[in-house]
mmCIF file of C-alpha atoms in Angstrom:
data_model
loop_
_atom_site.group_PDB
_atom_site.id
_atom_site.type_symbol
_atom_site.label_atom_id
_atom_site.label_comp_id
_atom_site.label_asym_id
_atom_site.label_seq_id
_atom_site.Cartn_x
_atom_site.Cartn_y
_atom_site.Cartn_z
ATOM 1 C CA GLN A 30 8.648 14.890 8.847
ATOM 2 C CA VAL A 31 7.968 12.294 7.164
ATOM 3 C CA GLN A 32 4.533 12.107 4.494
ATOM 4 C CA LEU A 33 3.160 9.230 2.686
ATOM 5 C CA VAL A 34 0.601 10.337 -0.583
ATOM 6 C CA GLU A 35 -1.182 7.604 -2.452
ATOM 7 C CA SER A 36 -2.996 8.385 -5.719
ATOM 8 C CA GLY A 37 -4.774 6.178 -8.593
ATOM 9 C CA GLY A 38 -7.959 5.377 -6.865
ATOM 10 C CA GLY A 39 -11.576 5.630 -8.699
ATOM 11 C CA LEU A 40 -14.223 3.974 -9.617
ATOM 12 C CA VAL A 41 -14.159 0.652 -11.638
ATOM 13 C CA GLN A 42 -16.272 -2.196 -12.508
ATOM 14 C CA PRO A 43 -16.091 -5.745 -11.908
ATOM 15 C CA GLY A 44 -12.970 -7.321 -13.670
ATOM 16 C CA GLY A 45 -11.251 -4.245 -14.120
ATOM 17 C CA SER A 46 -7.674 -3.275 -12.754
ATOM 18 C CA LEU A 47 -6.681 0.098 -11.166
ATOM 19 C CA ARG A 48 -2.974 0.813 -9.861
ATOM 20 C CA LEU A 49 -2.422 2.781 -6.770
ATOM 21 C CA SER A 50 0.828 4.554 -6.046
ATOM 22 C CA CYS A 51 2.495 5.723 -2.712
ATOM 23 C CA VAL A 52 5.222 7.972 -2.635
ATOM 24 C CA ALA A 53 6.951 8.735 0.870
ATOM 25 C CA SER A 54 8.853 11.722 0.895
ATOM 26 C CA GLY A 55 10.702 13.631 3.775
ATOM 27 C CA SER A 56 13.540 13.007 5.965
ATOM 28 C CA ILE A 57 14.185 9.338 5.159
ATOM 29 C CA SER A 58 17.530 7.499 5.975
ATOM 30 C CA SER A 59 16.394 3.738 4.704
ATOM 31 C CA ILE A 60 12.512 2.480 4.301
ATOM 32 C CA HIS A 61 12.192 -1.257 5.206
ATOM 33 C CA VAL A 62 8.691 -2.067 4.572
ATOM 34 C CA MET A 63 6.114 -0.789 2.670
ATOM 35 C CA ALA A 64 2.732 -2.192 2.601
ATOM 36 C CA TRP A 65 -0.753 -1.804 1.282
ATOM 37 C CA TYR A 66 -3.863 -2.175 3.612
ATOM 38 C CA ARG A 67 -7.810 -1.943 3.423
ATOM 39 C CA ARG A 68 -10.851 -0.849 5.128
ATOM 40 C CA ALA A 69 -14.259 -1.711 4.099
ATOM 41 C CA PRO A 70 -17.298 -0.558 5.349
ATOM 42 C CA GLY A 71 -17.984 -2.247 8.712
ATOM 43 C CA LYS A 72 -14.641 -4.427 8.405
ATOM 44 C CA GLU A 73 -11.638 -4.361 10.004
ATOM 45 C CA ARG A 74 -8.322 -3.376 8.530
ATOM 46 C CA GLU A 75 -6.641 -5.821 6.689
ATOM 47 C CA ARG A 76 -3.347 -5.822 5.101
ATOM 48 C CA VAL A 77 -3.316 -6.549 1.581
ATOM 49 C CA ALA A 78 0.100 -6.422 0.514
ATOM 50 C CA SER A 79 3.651 -5.539 1.853
ATOM 51 C CA ILE A 80 7.071 -5.595 0.356
ATOM 52 C CA THR A 81 10.681 -5.833 2.114
ATOM 53 C CA SER A 82 13.588 -3.443 1.186
ATOM 54 C CA ASP A 83 14.562 -6.585 -0.928
ATOM 55 C CA SER A 84 11.320 -6.732 -3.069
ATOM 56 C CA THR A 85 9.945 -9.690 -1.267
ATOM 57 C CA PRO A 86 6.208 -9.489 -1.376
ATOM 58 C CA ASN A 87 3.634 -10.855 0.678
ATOM 59 C CA TYR A 88 0.013 -10.811 0.153
ATOM 60 C CA ALA A 89 -3.351 -11.485 1.585
ATOM 61 C CA ASP A 90 -5.182 -14.702 0.603
ATOM 62 C CA SER A 91 -7.492 -13.214 -1.007
ATOM 63 C CA VAL A 92 -5.793 -11.211 -3.459
ATOM 64 C CA LYS A 93 -3.289 -13.356 -4.357
ATOM 65 C CA GLY A 94 -2.984 -14.239 -8.156
ATOM 66 C CA ARG A 95 -4.591 -10.793 -9.020
ATOM 67 C CA PHE A 96 -2.667 -7.784 -7.401
ATOM 68 C CA THR A 97 0.581 -7.119 -7.666
ATOM 69 C CA ILE A 98 2.834 -5.362 -5.031
ATOM 70 C CA SER A 99 5.889 -3.596 -6.498
ATOM 71 C CA ARG A 100 8.633 -0.789 -5.155
ATOM 72 C CA ASP A 101 11.062 1.604 -6.737
ATOM 73 C CA ASN A 102 13.769 2.446 -3.788
ATOM 74 C CA ALA A 103 15.096 5.208 -5.750
ATOM 75 C CA LYS A 104 11.911 7.062 -5.520
ATOM 76 C CA ASN A 105 10.587 6.004 -2.278
ATOM 77 C CA THR A 106 7.361 4.752 -4.190
ATOM 78 C CA THR A 107 5.265 1.723 -3.632
ATOM 79 C CA TYR A 108 2.766 0.399 -6.336
ATOM 80 C CA LEU A 109 -0.151 -1.992 -6.632
ATOM 81 C CA GLN A 110 -1.148 -3.358 -9.464
ATOM 82 C CA MET A 111 -4.842 -4.709 -8.792
ATOM 83 C CA ASN A 112 -6.272 -6.969 -11.722
ATOM 84 C CA SER A 113 -9.755 -9.034 -11.841
ATOM 85 C CA LEU A 114 -11.119 -6.493 -9.435
ATOM 86 C CA LYS A 115 -14.046 -7.485 -7.540
ATOM 87 C CA PRO A 116 -16.885 -5.494 -5.616
ATOM 88 C CA GLU A 117 -15.743 -7.269 -2.660
ATOM 89 C CA ASP A 118 -12.278 -5.126 -3.269
ATOM 90 C CA THR A 119 -14.255 -1.947 -2.667
ATOM 91 C CA ALA A 120 -12.632 -0.198 0.325
ATOM 92 C CA VAL A 121 -10.380 2.508 1.392
ATOM 93 C CA TYR A 122 -6.776 1.766 0.642
ATOM 94 C CA TYR A 123 -4.027 2.837 2.853
ATOM 95 C CA CYS A 124 -0.096 2.829 2.268
ATOM 96 C CA ASN A 125 1.782 2.316 5.253
ATOM 97 C CA ALA A 126 5.886 2.700 5.529
ATOM 98 C CA VAL A 127 8.255 1.053 8.268
ATOM 99 C CA LEU A 128 10.981 3.496 7.898
ATOM 100 C CA ARG A 129 14.555 5.114 9.757
ATOM 101 C CA THR A 130 14.651 8.814 9.372
ATOM 102 C CA ARG A 131 17.612 10.830 9.337
ATOM 103 C CA LEU A 132 17.826 11.729 12.408
ATOM 104 C CA GLY A 133 16.160 8.546 14.072
ATOM 105 C CA GLY A 134 19.413 6.280 14.053
ATOM 106 C CA THR A 135 18.393 2.949 14.114
ATOM 107 C CA THR A 136 14.810 3.078 15.121
ATOM 108 C CA LEU A 137 11.867 1.926 12.907
ATOM 109 C CA TYR A 138 8.925 4.281 12.786
ATOM 110 C CA SER A 139 5.450 3.648 11.190
ATOM 111 C CA TYR A 140 3.644 6.072 9.103
ATOM 112 C CA TRP A 141 0.243 6.298 7.235
ATOM 113 C CA GLY A 142 -0.933 7.877 4.133
ATOM 114 C CA GLN A 143 -4.278 9.335 4.001
ATOM 115 C CA GLY A 144 -5.985 6.931 2.280
ATOM 116 C CA THR A 145 -7.325 6.650 -1.737
ATOM 117 C CA GLN A 146 -11.386 4.975 -1.929
ATOM 118 C CA VAL A 147 -11.382 2.276 -4.477
ATOM 119 C CA THR A 148 -14.879 1.154 -5.451
ATOM 120 C CA VAL A 149 -15.566 -2.172 -7.797
ATOM 121 C CA SER A 150 -19.113 -1.770 -9.186
ATOM 122 C CA SER A 151 -21.476 -1.774 -12.400
#
């Protein structure tokens, strides 16, 4: 079994900052890609940022220059530092990991966290 647990969401004023964390635990052999997605009310899920095992990041245009993704491979953890937050960043943020399990050989599996609410409002 593999679990992803996010933390760090909350209410913040426009222009403020938040840092999200996601810890993956369980029978993990290696994590290929970790990513953050978000879903705002009435909108489709959007990939916000992703980071490969060698820490190469990729960002959605809407967050470039404001958000920074990082990861700690030793802790199976990824972080999303969100600065200059805007009301349109309001959404539930989900962590995703594409990984190999100890019993799964070379097969890649995708796991999701339960989500954490981020609300940007004055």
